[in-house]
Amino acid sequence: MKAKRILVTGGAGFVGSHLCERLLADGHEVYCLDNYFTGRKDNVMHLLGNPRFELIRHDVTTPFFIEADEIYNLACPASPVHYQYNPIKTLKTSVMGAMNMLGLAKRLNAKILQASTSEVYGDPEVHPQAEGYWGHVNPIGERSCYDVGKRAAETLFKDYHVQNNVRIKIVRIFNTYGPKMNPEDGRVVSNFIVQALRGDDITVFGKGDQTRSFQFVDDLVEGMVKMMDSGEDFTGPVNIGNPHEFTILQLAQRIVELTGSDSKIIFRALPSDDPMRRKPDISLAKQKLDWTPHVALDDGLRKTIAYFKTVLEEEQPELFTLVKA
Ligand code: NAD
Ligand code: UDP
């Protein structure tokens, strides 16, 4: 395989750092761009000695120029806590970031992949969600800056493709978890594991009967690379997610079991517009990319728990008297 020059925006984040590792392992040159809003240099520190890796501090809301063959556009906070912190900035990141990166791809004739999301389906009324479903999205709710921003980015991708022949790829990512999530990230898997390891109460929002389908990060990275490498007539969007659906209460119980924690499960108010059910239909990914997820929830959770143990043990060694595992 020919080595390529690949730009990864949001490369110091959770998914981006795994993707950078994978692309380097495949022999490519990787330019990792990030403004460190939710990402951390720590996630890519171990790659800095590699002469094929370069780390660049930049904000995608302003134009950026570099020579590259491919662009993976991941820059955008993904946790509700962080994307709601500055909703206008979130929308700017999705929309202006997409425009700036599409402009770059157009100028370079580079192939560009957009990290879109299952949130484009909103609180879906169709189950499971296939790519043909247009979604059920509130344009003025707490999640809108993220959902609507990601929908607008998809539109920009499609229009740059139709109008300017830019070679595009769109993946709609469903809930993904794994090592290198930020312990303070606020998403459900990291929250529950950190709470369990610290011996804190586990905060289930609502009754915990809402569902999600959790994908381990290695499966996602494989799907993204397969999509980038797929035939040019296939632009997507394509769902990349694990169709095994769990309630949030089941997830909390499983994490308590796997950590051996004494934590109590408690219930808190459900945030507004929190989707009730989410599960991908992955027939298109199977057919077009020959891709299916391989990592079962328990296996992925064990790896993620082991990661958070190391992180927390360094920060607060005294905590580990509280857990039995
Ligand atoms: P993350 O928050 O860990 O990573 C996002 C990265 O983008 C961070 O490193 C952050 O610092 C960077 N960033 C944010 N705004 C930026 C800006 N204006 N300029 C430059 N960099 C900026 O989240 P993640 O889970 O790694 O998500 C990566 C991408 O995948 C996001 O686009 C997200 O919307 C998408 N996605 C993720 C999931 C998931 O479950 N992890 C699900 C659906 C979609
Ligand atoms: N959630 C929860 N407790 C938490 C964090 C999240 O019960 O501490 C719930 C949240 O209300 C949602 C689900 O878990 O129903 C997934 O939340 P997350 O923020 O991980 O992702 P998203 O809602 O964007 O799918």
mmCIF file of C-alpha atoms and ligand atoms in Angstrom:
data_model
loop_
_atom_site.group_PDB
_atom_site.id
_atom_site.type_symbol
_atom_site.label_atom_id
_atom_site.label_comp_id
_atom_site.label_asym_id
_atom_site.label_seq_id
_atom_site.Cartn_x
_atom_site.Cartn_y
_atom_site.Cartn_z
ATOM 1 C CA MET A 1 0.000 0.000 0.000
ATOM 2 C CA LYS A 2 1.250 3.470 -0.917
ATOM 3 C CA ALA A 3 1.985 5.717 2.096
ATOM 4 C CA LYS A 4 -0.276 8.768 2.191
ATOM 5 C CA ARG A 5 -0.143 12.180 3.912
ATOM 6 C CA ILE A 6 -3.203 12.275 6.135
ATOM 7 C CA LEU A 7 -4.656 15.186 8.121
ATOM 8 C CA VAL A 8 -6.757 14.229 11.172
ATOM 9 C CA THR A 9 -8.675 17.154 12.712
ATOM 10 C CA GLY A 10 -9.609 16.536 16.346
ATOM 11 C CA GLY A 11 -6.687 14.097 16.352
ATOM 12 C CA ALA A 12 -5.841 14.571 20.046
ATOM 13 C CA GLY A 13 -9.355 13.567 21.118
ATOM 14 C CA PHE A 14 -10.627 10.146 22.108
ATOM 15 C CA VAL A 15 -11.412 8.706 18.651
ATOM 16 C CA GLY A 16 -8.867 10.873 16.809
ATOM 17 C CA SER A 17 -5.932 9.594 18.862
ATOM 18 C CA HIS A 18 -6.854 5.952 18.125
ATOM 19 C CA LEU A 19 -7.210 6.826 14.444
ATOM 20 C CA CYS A 20 -3.767 8.525 14.381
ATOM 21 C CA GLU A 21 -2.237 5.378 15.938
ATOM 22 C CA ARG A 22 -3.886 3.172 13.339
ATOM 23 C CA LEU A 23 -2.860 5.333 10.363
ATOM 24 C CA LEU A 24 0.756 5.460 11.577
ATOM 25 C CA ALA A 25 0.738 1.680 12.052
ATOM 26 C CA ASP A 26 -0.440 1.409 8.435
ATOM 27 C CA GLY A 27 2.690 3.316 7.358
ATOM 28 C CA HIS A 28 1.164 6.743 6.623
ATOM 29 C CA GLU A 29 2.330 10.245 7.497
ATOM 30 C CA VAL A 30 -0.114 11.779 9.982
ATOM 31 C CA TYR A 31 -0.771 15.452 10.731
ATOM 32 C CA CYS A 32 -2.790 15.681 13.930
ATOM 33 C CA LEU A 33 -4.613 19.003 14.282
ATOM 34 C CA ASP A 34 -6.379 20.022 17.502
ATOM 35 C CA ASN A 35 -7.240 23.067 19.622
ATOM 36 C CA TYR A 36 -7.277 20.901 22.815
ATOM 37 C CA PHE A 37 -10.807 21.932 23.822
ATOM 38 C CA THR A 38 -11.703 18.376 24.840
ATOM 39 C CA GLY A 39 -8.638 16.572 23.509
ATOM 40 C CA ARG A 40 -5.309 16.224 25.315
ATOM 41 C CA LYS A 41 -1.686 16.119 24.263
ATOM 42 C CA ASP A 42 -1.378 13.133 26.621
ATOM 43 C CA ASN A 43 -3.466 11.072 24.168
ATOM 44 C CA VAL A 44 -0.806 11.397 21.467
ATOM 45 C CA MET A 45 2.357 11.978 23.564
ATOM 46 C CA HIS A 46 3.615 8.469 22.761
ATOM 47 C CA LEU A 47 3.449 9.242 19.014
ATOM 48 C CA LEU A 48 5.613 12.377 19.151
ATOM 49 C CA GLY A 49 8.868 10.455 18.647
ATOM 50 C CA ASN A 50 7.621 9.042 15.358
ATOM 51 C CA PRO A 51 9.088 11.057 12.434
ATOM 52 C CA ARG A 52 5.890 10.385 10.424
ATOM 53 C CA PHE A 53 3.757 12.132 13.094
ATOM 54 C CA GLU A 54 3.216 15.870 13.467
ATOM 55 C CA LEU A 55 1.077 17.669 16.072
ATOM 56 C CA ILE A 56 -0.428 21.047 15.176
ATOM 57 C CA ARG A 57 -2.388 23.409 17.457
ATOM 58 C CA HIS A 58 -5.110 24.987 15.350
ATOM 59 C CA ASP A 59 -8.820 25.799 15.514
ATOM 60 C CA VAL A 60 -10.802 24.531 12.509
ATOM 61 C CA THR A 61 -13.072 27.586 12.548
ATOM 62 C CA THR A 62 -10.212 29.436 10.826
ATOM 63 C CA PRO A 63 -8.730 28.275 7.496
ATOM 64 C CA PHE A 64 -5.740 25.950 7.501
ATOM 65 C CA PHE A 65 -3.359 24.979 4.720
ATOM 66 C CA ILE A 66 -1.200 21.900 4.428
ATOM 67 C CA GLU A 67 -0.434 19.414 1.661
ATOM 68 C CA ALA A 68 -2.390 16.194 2.273
ATOM 69 C CA ASP A 69 -3.884 13.300 0.302
ATOM 70 C CA GLU A 70 -6.695 12.570 2.753
ATOM 71 C CA ILE A 71 -8.518 14.426 5.531
ATOM 72 C CA TYR A 72 -10.468 12.876 8.410
ATOM 73 C CA ASN A 73 -12.603 15.675 9.898
ATOM 74 C CA LEU A 74 -13.276 14.824 13.551
ATOM 75 C CA ALA A 75 -12.846 18.216 15.238
ATOM 76 C CA CYS A 76 -15.946 18.818 17.377
ATOM 77 C CA PRO A 77 -16.749 18.202 21.048
ATOM 78 C CA ALA A 78 -18.875 15.041 21.262
ATOM 79 C CA SER A 79 -20.047 14.903 24.878
ATOM 80 C CA PRO A 80 -23.314 16.760 25.616
ATOM 81 C CA VAL A 81 -21.680 18.445 28.638
ATOM 82 C CA HIS A 82 -18.918 19.884 26.453
ATOM 83 C CA TYR A 83 -20.867 20.694 23.305
ATOM 84 C CA GLN A 84 -23.488 22.525 25.392
ATOM 85 C CA TYR A 85 -20.805 24.554 27.243
ATOM 86 C CA ASN A 86 -20.528 27.009 24.323
ATOM 87 C CA PRO A 87 -23.259 26.066 21.840
ATOM 88 C CA ILE A 88 -22.422 28.846 19.368
ATOM 89 C CA LYS A 89 -18.817 27.670 19.221
ATOM 90 C CA THR A 90 -20.012 24.078 18.719
ATOM 91 C CA LEU A 91 -22.125 25.108 15.739
ATOM 92 C CA LYS A 92 -19.241 27.182 14.332
ATOM 93 C CA THR A 93 -16.881 24.231 14.732
ATOM 94 C CA SER A 94 -19.192 21.901 12.810
ATOM 95 C CA VAL A 95 -20.171 24.320 10.059
ATOM 96 C CA MET A 96 -17.107 26.557 9.612
ATOM 97 C CA GLY A 97 -14.800 23.611 10.329
ATOM 98 C CA ALA A 98 -16.509 21.606 7.559
ATOM 99 C CA MET A 99 -16.304 24.567 5.147
ATOM 100 C CA ASN A 100 -12.619 25.170 5.868
ATOM 101 C CA MET A 101 -11.716 21.496 5.514
ATOM 102 C CA LEU A 102 -13.848 21.051 2.381
ATOM 103 C CA GLY A 103 -12.180 24.143 0.895
ATOM 104 C CA LEU A 104 -8.799 22.571 1.615
ATOM 105 C CA ALA A 105 -9.881 19.233 0.109
ATOM 106 C CA LYS A 106 -11.137 21.046 -2.997
ATOM 107 C CA ARG A 107 -7.865 22.940 -3.434
ATOM 108 C CA LEU A 108 -5.775 19.771 -2.957
ATOM 109 C CA ASN A 109 -8.136 17.337 -4.683
ATOM 110 C CA ALA A 110 -7.885 15.364 -1.423
ATOM 111 C CA LYS A 111 -10.403 12.780 -0.241
ATOM 112 C CA ILE A 112 -12.257 13.919 2.892
ATOM 113 C CA LEU A 113 -14.223 11.945 5.488
ATOM 114 C CA GLN A 114 -16.714 13.548 7.859
ATOM 115 C CA ALA A 115 -17.248 12.134 11.360
ATOM 116 C CA SER A 116 -21.014 12.592 11.497
ATOM 117 C CA THR A 117 -23.214 11.116 14.165
ATOM 118 C CA SER A 118 -26.320 9.111 15.017
ATOM 119 C CA GLU A 119 -27.516 12.412 16.535
ATOM 120 C CA VAL A 120 -28.535 13.481 13.019
ATOM 121 C CA TYR A 121 -31.521 11.142 13.611
ATOM 122 C CA GLY A 122 -32.417 13.132 16.773
ATOM 123 C CA ASP A 123 -34.898 11.328 19.040
ATOM 124 C CA PRO A 124 -35.785 8.764 16.366
ATOM 125 C CA GLU A 125 -39.314 7.591 15.654
ATOM 126 C CA VAL A 126 -38.014 4.752 13.486
ATOM 127 C CA HIS A 127 -36.150 1.805 14.976
ATOM 128 C CA PRO A 128 -33.475 0.689 14.189
ATOM 129 C CA GLN A 129 -32.176 3.709 12.288
ATOM 130 C CA ALA A 130 -31.170 3.217 8.653
ATOM 131 C CA GLU A 131 -29.439 5.876 6.566
ATOM 132 C CA GLY A 132 -32.618 6.638 4.594
ATOM 133 C CA TYR A 133 -34.394 7.900 7.737
ATOM 134 C CA TRP A 134 -34.439 11.740 7.851
ATOM 135 C CA GLY A 135 -34.654 11.984 11.611
ATOM 136 C CA HIS A 136 -36.707 13.724 14.296
ATOM 137 C CA VAL A 137 -34.665 16.708 15.402
ATOM 138 C CA ASN A 138 -35.501 19.745 17.535
ATOM 139 C CA PRO A 139 -33.892 22.812 15.903
ATOM 140 C CA ILE A 140 -33.987 24.916 19.096
ATOM 141 C CA GLY A 141 -33.261 22.460 21.910
ATOM 142 C CA GLU A 142 -30.253 21.807 24.135
ATOM 143 C CA ARG A 143 -28.774 19.314 21.681
ATOM 144 C CA SER A 144 -29.450 21.398 18.555
ATOM 145 C CA CYS A 145 -26.016 23.042 18.370
ATOM 146 C CA TYR A 146 -24.547 19.564 17.902
ATOM 147 C CA ASP A 147 -27.320 17.780 15.965
ATOM 148 C CA VAL A 148 -28.098 20.635 13.598
ATOM 149 C CA GLY A 149 -24.396 21.508 13.197
ATOM 150 C CA LYS A 150 -23.640 17.930 12.165
ATOM 151 C CA ARG A 151 -26.636 17.877 9.792
ATOM 152 C CA ALA A 152 -25.451 21.142 8.184
ATOM 153 C CA ALA A 153 -21.945 19.673 7.842
ATOM 154 C CA GLU A 154 -23.403 16.668 5.980
ATOM 155 C CA THR A 155 -25.231 19.085 3.658
ATOM 156 C CA LEU A 156 -22.004 20.989 2.992
ATOM 157 C CA PHE A 157 -20.205 17.725 2.232
ATOM 158 C CA LYS A 158 -22.909 16.660 -0.207
ATOM 159 C CA ASP A 159 -22.970 20.082 -1.913
ATOM 160 C CA TYR A 160 -19.178 20.327 -2.273
ATOM 161 C CA HIS A 161 -19.335 16.885 -3.843
ATOM 162 C CA VAL A 162 -22.126 17.743 -6.281
ATOM 163 C CA GLN A 163 -21.012 21.291 -7.081
ATOM 164 C CA ASN A 164 -17.208 20.970 -6.924
ATOM 165 C CA ASN A 165 -16.579 17.230 -7.378
ATOM 166 C CA VAL A 166 -14.897 16.994 -3.987
ATOM 167 C CA ARG A 167 -14.327 13.328 -3.099
ATOM 168 C CA ILE A 168 -16.340 12.885 0.101
ATOM 169 C CA LYS A 169 -17.139 10.158 2.634
ATOM 170 C CA ILE A 170 -19.674 10.501 5.462
ATOM 171 C CA VAL A 171 -19.837 8.109 8.420
ATOM 172 C CA ARG A 172 -22.601 8.357 11.020
ATOM 173 C CA ILE A 173 -20.998 7.197 14.237
ATOM 174 C CA PHE A 174 -23.094 5.623 17.005
ATOM 175 C CA ASN A 175 -22.095 5.762 20.719
ATOM 176 C CA THR A 176 -18.452 4.751 20.973
ATOM 177 C CA TYR A 177 -16.369 4.102 24.089
ATOM 178 C CA GLY A 178 -12.905 2.872 25.014
ATOM 179 C CA PRO A 179 -9.536 3.765 26.512
ATOM 180 C CA LYS A 180 -8.425 7.393 26.250
ATOM 181 C CA MET A 181 -11.876 8.842 26.902
ATOM 182 C CA ASN A 182 -11.396 11.807 29.197
ATOM 183 C CA PRO A 183 -12.378 10.827 32.803
ATOM 184 C CA GLU A 184 -14.245 14.166 33.046
ATOM 185 C CA ASP A 185 -15.808 13.763 29.606
ATOM 186 C CA GLY A 186 -19.380 13.442 30.885
ATOM 187 C CA ARG A 187 -20.489 10.649 28.556
ATOM 188 C CA VAL A 188 -22.227 7.690 30.073
ATOM 189 C CA VAL A 189 -19.590 4.935 29.826
ATOM 190 C CA SER A 190 -16.749 7.071 31.204
ATOM 191 C CA ASN A 191 -19.008 8.585 33.899
ATOM 192 C CA PHE A 192 -20.219 5.192 35.153
ATOM 193 C CA ILE A 193 -16.764 3.570 35.157
ATOM 194 C CA VAL A 194 -15.129 6.517 36.920
ATOM 195 C CA GLN A 195 -17.975 6.688 39.457
ATOM 196 C CA ALA A 196 -17.716 2.930 40.085
ATOM 197 C CA LEU A 197 -13.935 3.051 40.514
ATOM 198 C CA ARG A 198 -14.140 6.053 42.833
ATOM 199 C CA GLY A 199 -16.905 4.418 44.867
ATOM 200 C CA ASP A 200 -19.234 7.336 44.060
ATOM 201 C CA ASP A 201 -22.945 6.999 43.335
ATOM 202 C CA ILE A 202 -23.683 5.986 39.752
ATOM 203 C CA THR A 203 -25.929 8.641 38.215
ATOM 204 C CA VAL A 204 -28.574 7.149 35.931
ATOM 205 C CA PHE A 205 -30.564 9.907 34.216
ATOM 206 C CA GLY A 206 -34.328 9.336 34.069
ATOM 207 C CA LYS A 207 -35.468 5.769 34.827
ATOM 208 C CA GLY A 208 -32.574 4.340 32.856
ATOM 209 C CA ASP A 209 -34.973 2.750 30.374
ATOM 210 C CA GLN A 210 -33.585 4.781 27.459
ATOM 211 C CA THR A 211 -31.358 2.670 25.207
ATOM 212 C CA ARG A 212 -28.042 3.063 23.426
ATOM 213 C CA SER A 213 -25.953 0.641 21.349
ATOM 214 C CA PHE A 214 -22.301 0.817 22.384
ATOM 215 C CA GLN A 215 -19.426 0.321 20.003
ATOM 216 C CA PHE A 216 -15.802 -0.261 21.032
ATOM 217 C CA VAL A 217 -13.406 2.283 19.519
ATOM 218 C CA ASP A 218 -11.287 -0.279 17.589
ATOM 219 C CA ASP A 219 -14.371 -1.348 15.616
ATOM 220 C CA LEU A 220 -15.135 2.287 14.777
ATOM 221 C CA VAL A 221 -11.584 3.019 13.579
ATOM 222 C CA GLU A 222 -11.675 -0.051 11.337
ATOM 223 C CA GLY A 223 -15.007 1.140 9.869
ATOM 224 C CA MET A 224 -13.681 4.663 9.246
ATOM 225 C CA VAL A 225 -10.554 3.419 7.475
ATOM 226 C CA LYS A 226 -12.614 0.973 5.374
ATOM 227 C CA MET A 227 -14.940 3.813 4.412
ATOM 228 C CA MET A 228 -12.054 6.103 3.415
ATOM 229 C CA ASP A 229 -10.570 3.297 1.301
ATOM 230 C CA SER A 230 -13.863 2.265 -0.330
ATOM 231 C CA GLY A 231 -14.765 2.911 -3.973
ATOM 232 C CA GLU A 232 -15.167 6.587 -4.836
ATOM 233 C CA ASP A 233 -18.760 6.255 -5.987
ATOM 234 C CA PHE A 234 -19.744 5.324 -2.410
ATOM 235 C CA THR A 235 -19.947 8.633 -0.514
ATOM 236 C CA GLY A 236 -22.278 7.512 2.287
ATOM 237 C CA PRO A 237 -23.681 8.445 4.676
ATOM 238 C CA VAL A 238 -23.101 5.067 6.275
ATOM 239 C CA ASN A 239 -23.900 4.025 9.855
ATOM 240 C CA ILE A 240 -20.952 2.721 11.868
ATOM 241 C CA GLY A 241 -22.104 1.303 15.185
ATOM 242 C CA ASN A 242 -22.752 -1.845 17.177
ATOM 243 C CA PRO A 243 -26.403 -2.938 16.915
ATOM 244 C CA HIS A 244 -26.477 -4.594 20.371
ATOM 245 C CA GLU A 245 -28.896 -2.417 22.286
ATOM 246 C CA PHE A 246 -28.840 -1.983 26.080
ATOM 247 C CA THR A 247 -30.783 0.169 28.502
ATOM 248 C CA ILE A 248 -28.736 2.682 30.475
ATOM 249 C CA LEU A 249 -29.737 0.888 33.691
ATOM 250 C CA GLN A 250 -28.392 -2.411 32.296
ATOM 251 C CA LEU A 251 -25.133 -0.632 31.464
ATOM 252 C CA ALA A 252 -24.873 0.736 35.020
ATOM 253 C CA GLN A 253 -25.503 -2.725 36.506
ATOM 254 C CA ARG A 254 -22.939 -4.365 34.230
ATOM 255 C CA ILE A 255 -20.284 -1.796 35.135
ATOM 256 C CA VAL A 256 -20.944 -2.322 38.859
ATOM 257 C CA GLU A 257 -20.497 -6.086 38.320
ATOM 258 C CA LEU A 258 -17.355 -5.803 36.208
ATOM 259 C CA THR A 259 -15.642 -3.328 38.554
ATOM 260 C CA GLY A 260 -16.797 -5.135 41.718
ATOM 261 C CA SER A 261 -17.720 -1.708 43.056
ATOM 262 C CA ASP A 262 -19.844 -0.961 46.136
ATOM 263 C CA SER A 263 -21.312 2.096 44.390
ATOM 264 C CA LYS A 264 -25.074 2.666 44.623
ATOM 265 C CA ILE A 265 -27.103 3.342 41.491
ATOM 266 C CA ILE A 266 -29.077 6.579 41.922
ATOM 267 C CA PHE A 267 -31.536 8.314 39.602
ATOM 268 C CA ARG A 268 -31.315 11.928 38.400
ATOM 269 C CA ALA A 269 -33.556 14.057 36.133
ATOM 270 C CA LEU A 270 -33.472 13.134 32.455
ATOM 271 C CA PRO A 271 -31.998 15.998 30.367
ATOM 272 C CA SER A 272 -34.377 17.454 27.764
ATOM 273 C CA ASP A 273 -34.451 15.947 24.267
ATOM 274 C CA ASP A 274 -32.505 12.891 25.467
ATOM 275 C CA PRO A 275 -33.185 10.258 22.751
ATOM 276 C CA MET A 276 -35.236 7.298 24.087
ATOM 277 C CA ARG A 277 -33.916 4.608 21.750
ATOM 278 C CA ARG A 278 -30.907 4.302 19.520
ATOM 279 C CA LYS A 279 -29.704 1.364 17.472
ATOM 280 C CA PRO A 280 -28.023 1.364 14.082
ATOM 281 C CA ASP A 281 -29.129 -0.605 11.064
ATOM 282 C CA ILE A 282 -25.700 -1.580 9.706
ATOM 283 C CA SER A 283 -26.815 -3.451 6.561
ATOM 284 C CA LEU A 284 -25.255 -0.797 4.312
ATOM 285 C CA ALA A 285 -21.844 -0.977 6.045
ATOM 286 C CA LYS A 286 -21.944 -4.792 5.774
ATOM 287 C CA GLN A 287 -22.826 -4.674 2.104
ATOM 288 C CA LYS A 288 -20.582 -1.811 0.919
ATOM 289 C CA LEU A 289 -17.614 -2.080 3.305
ATOM 290 C CA ASP A 290 -17.765 -5.701 4.415
ATOM 291 C CA TRP A 291 -17.636 -4.260 7.938
ATOM 292 C CA THR A 292 -19.220 -5.516 11.151
ATOM 293 C CA PRO A 293 -18.230 -4.780 14.758
ATOM 294 C CA HIS A 294 -16.375 -7.578 16.585
ATOM 295 C CA VAL A 295 -15.899 -6.442 20.181
ATOM 296 C CA ALA A 296 -18.609 -7.536 22.642
ATOM 297 C CA LEU A 297 -19.674 -5.057 25.330
ATOM 298 C CA ASP A 298 -18.114 -6.998 28.251
ATOM 299 C CA ASP A 299 -14.745 -7.288 26.483
ATOM 300 C CA GLY A 300 -14.684 -3.614 25.559
ATOM 301 C CA LEU A 301 -15.784 -2.573 29.051
ATOM 302 C CA ARG A 302 -13.008 -4.668 30.648
ATOM 303 C CA LYS A 303 -10.375 -2.913 28.511
ATOM 304 C CA THR A 304 -11.879 0.493 29.285
ATOM 305 C CA ILE A 305 -12.074 -0.230 33.025
ATOM 306 C CA ALA A 306 -8.402 -1.309 32.984
ATOM 307 C CA TYR A 307 -7.506 1.995 31.304
ATOM 308 C CA PHE A 308 -9.413 4.147 33.801
ATOM 309 C CA LYS A 309 -7.884 2.199 36.698
ATOM 310 C CA THR A 310 -4.403 3.163 35.508
ATOM 311 C CA VAL A 311 -5.412 6.797 35.037
ATOM 312 C CA LEU A 312 -7.136 7.097 38.412
ATOM 313 C CA GLU A 313 -4.475 5.099 40.246
ATOM 314 C CA GLU A 314 -1.888 7.683 39.137
ATOM 315 C CA GLU A 315 -4.107 10.598 40.164
ATOM 316 C CA GLN A 316 -5.676 9.229 43.358
ATOM 317 C CA PRO A 317 -4.007 5.980 44.565
ATOM 318 C CA GLU A 318 -6.034 6.113 47.808
ATOM 319 C CA LEU A 319 -9.234 5.401 45.828
ATOM 320 C CA PHE A 320 -8.225 1.853 45.190
ATOM 321 C CA THR A 321 -8.853 0.824 48.739
ATOM 322 C CA LEU A 322 -12.541 1.381 47.907
ATOM 323 C CA VAL A 323 -12.945 -1.191 45.161
ATOM 324 C CA LYS A 324 -12.789 -4.954 45.426
ATOM 325 C CA ALA A 325 -11.690 -5.688 41.840
HETATM 326 P P1 NAD B 1 -13.547 14.239 21.652
HETATM 327 O O1 NAD B 1 -14.209 15.393 22.309
HETATM 328 O O2 NAD B 1 -12.666 13.373 22.479
HETATM 329 O O3 NAD B 1 -12.704 14.704 20.384
HETATM 330 C C1 NAD B 1 -12.971 15.856 19.637
HETATM 331 C C2 NAD B 1 -11.648 16.563 19.360
HETATM 332 O O4 NAD B 1 -11.877 17.734 18.578
HETATM 333 C C3 NAD B 1 -10.949 17.022 20.652
HETATM 334 O O5 NAD B 1 -9.594 16.658 20.608
HETATM 335 C C4 NAD B 1 -11.132 18.530 20.614
HETATM 336 O O6 NAD B 1 -10.116 19.223 21.330
HETATM 337 C C5 NAD B 1 -11.126 18.809 19.130
HETATM 338 N N1 NAD B 1 -11.798 20.065 18.774
HETATM 339 C C6 NAD B 1 -12.995 20.521 19.208
HETATM 340 N N2 NAD B 1 -13.268 21.715 18.657
HETATM 341 C C7 NAD B 1 -12.221 22.011 17.841
HETATM 342 C C8 NAD B 1 -11.912 23.096 17.005
HETATM 343 N N3 NAD B 1 -12.748 24.145 16.877
HETATM 344 N N4 NAD B 1 -10.749 23.079 16.304
HETATM 345 C C9 NAD B 1 -9.877 22.025 16.431
HETATM 346 N N5 NAD B 1 -10.114 20.972 17.219
HETATM 347 C C10 NAD B 1 -11.280 20.966 17.916
HETATM 348 O O7 NAD B 1 -14.709 13.380 20.997
HETATM 349 P P2 NAD B 1 -14.639 12.011 20.189
HETATM 350 O O8 NAD B 1 -15.538 11.066 20.866
HETATM 351 O O9 NAD B 1 -13.250 11.632 19.932
HETATM 352 O O10 NAD B 1 -15.352 12.424 18.827
HETATM 353 C C11 NAD B 1 -14.624 12.623 17.625
HETATM 354 C C12 NAD B 1 -15.602 12.923 16.491
HETATM 355 O O11 NAD B 1 -16.468 11.812 16.297
HETATM 356 C C13 NAD B 1 -16.478 14.149 16.740
HETATM 357 O O12 NAD B 1 -16.635 14.860 15.542
HETATM 358 C C14 NAD B 1 -17.791 13.550 17.157
HETATM 359 O O13 NAD B 1 -18.876 14.382 16.832
HETATM 360 C C15 NAD B 1 -17.818 12.251 16.372
HETATM 361 N N6 NAD B 1 -18.655 11.257 17.040
HETATM 362 C C16 NAD B 1 -18.209 10.589 18.150
HETATM 363 C C17 NAD B 1 -19.053 9.698 18.780
HETATM 364 C C18 NAD B 1 -18.620 8.942 20.011
HETATM 365 O O14 NAD B 1 -19.447 8.231 20.601
HETATM 366 N N7 NAD B 1 -17.382 9.019 20.435
HETATM 367 C C19 NAD B 1 -20.348 9.461 18.295
HETATM 368 C C20 NAD B 1 -20.759 10.171 17.171
HETATM 369 C C21 NAD B 1 -19.910 11.051 16.535
HETATM 370 N N1 UDP B 2 -26.490 9.272 31.039
HETATM 371 C C1 UDP B 2 -26.728 8.849 32.334
HETATM 372 N N2 UDP B 2 -25.836 9.196 33.310
HETATM 373 C C2 UDP B 2 -24.697 9.896 33.048
HETATM 374 C C3 UDP B 2 -24.432 10.304 31.707
HETATM 375 C C4 UDP B 2 -25.359 9.974 30.725
HETATM 376 O O1 UDP B 2 -27.743 8.198 32.616
HETATM 377 O O2 UDP B 2 -23.929 10.152 33.985
HETATM 378 C C5 UDP B 2 -27.452 8.889 29.982
HETATM 379 C C6 UDP B 2 -27.891 10.037 29.096
HETATM 380 O O3 UDP B 2 -29.007 10.694 29.667
HETATM 381 C C7 UDP B 2 -28.241 9.319 27.807
HETATM 382 C C8 UDP B 2 -27.267 8.137 27.770
HETATM 383 O O4 UDP B 2 -26.807 7.978 29.118
HETATM 384 O O5 UDP B 2 -29.553 8.805 27.861
HETATM 385 C C9 UDP B 2 -26.089 8.351 26.851
HETATM 386 O O6 UDP B 2 -25.481 9.570 27.181
HETATM 387 P P1 UDP B 2 -24.163 10.122 26.496
HETATM 388 O O7 UDP B 2 -23.984 11.520 26.979
HETATM 389 O O8 UDP B 2 -23.062 9.165 26.693
HETATM 390 O O9 UDP B 2 -24.465 10.099 24.933
HETATM 391 P P2 UDP B 2 -25.718 10.541 24.023
HETATM 392 O O10 UDP B 2 -26.879 10.937 24.890
HETATM 393 O O11 UDP B 2 -25.191 11.679 23.234
HETATM 394 O O12 UDP B 2 -26.014 9.335 23.256
#
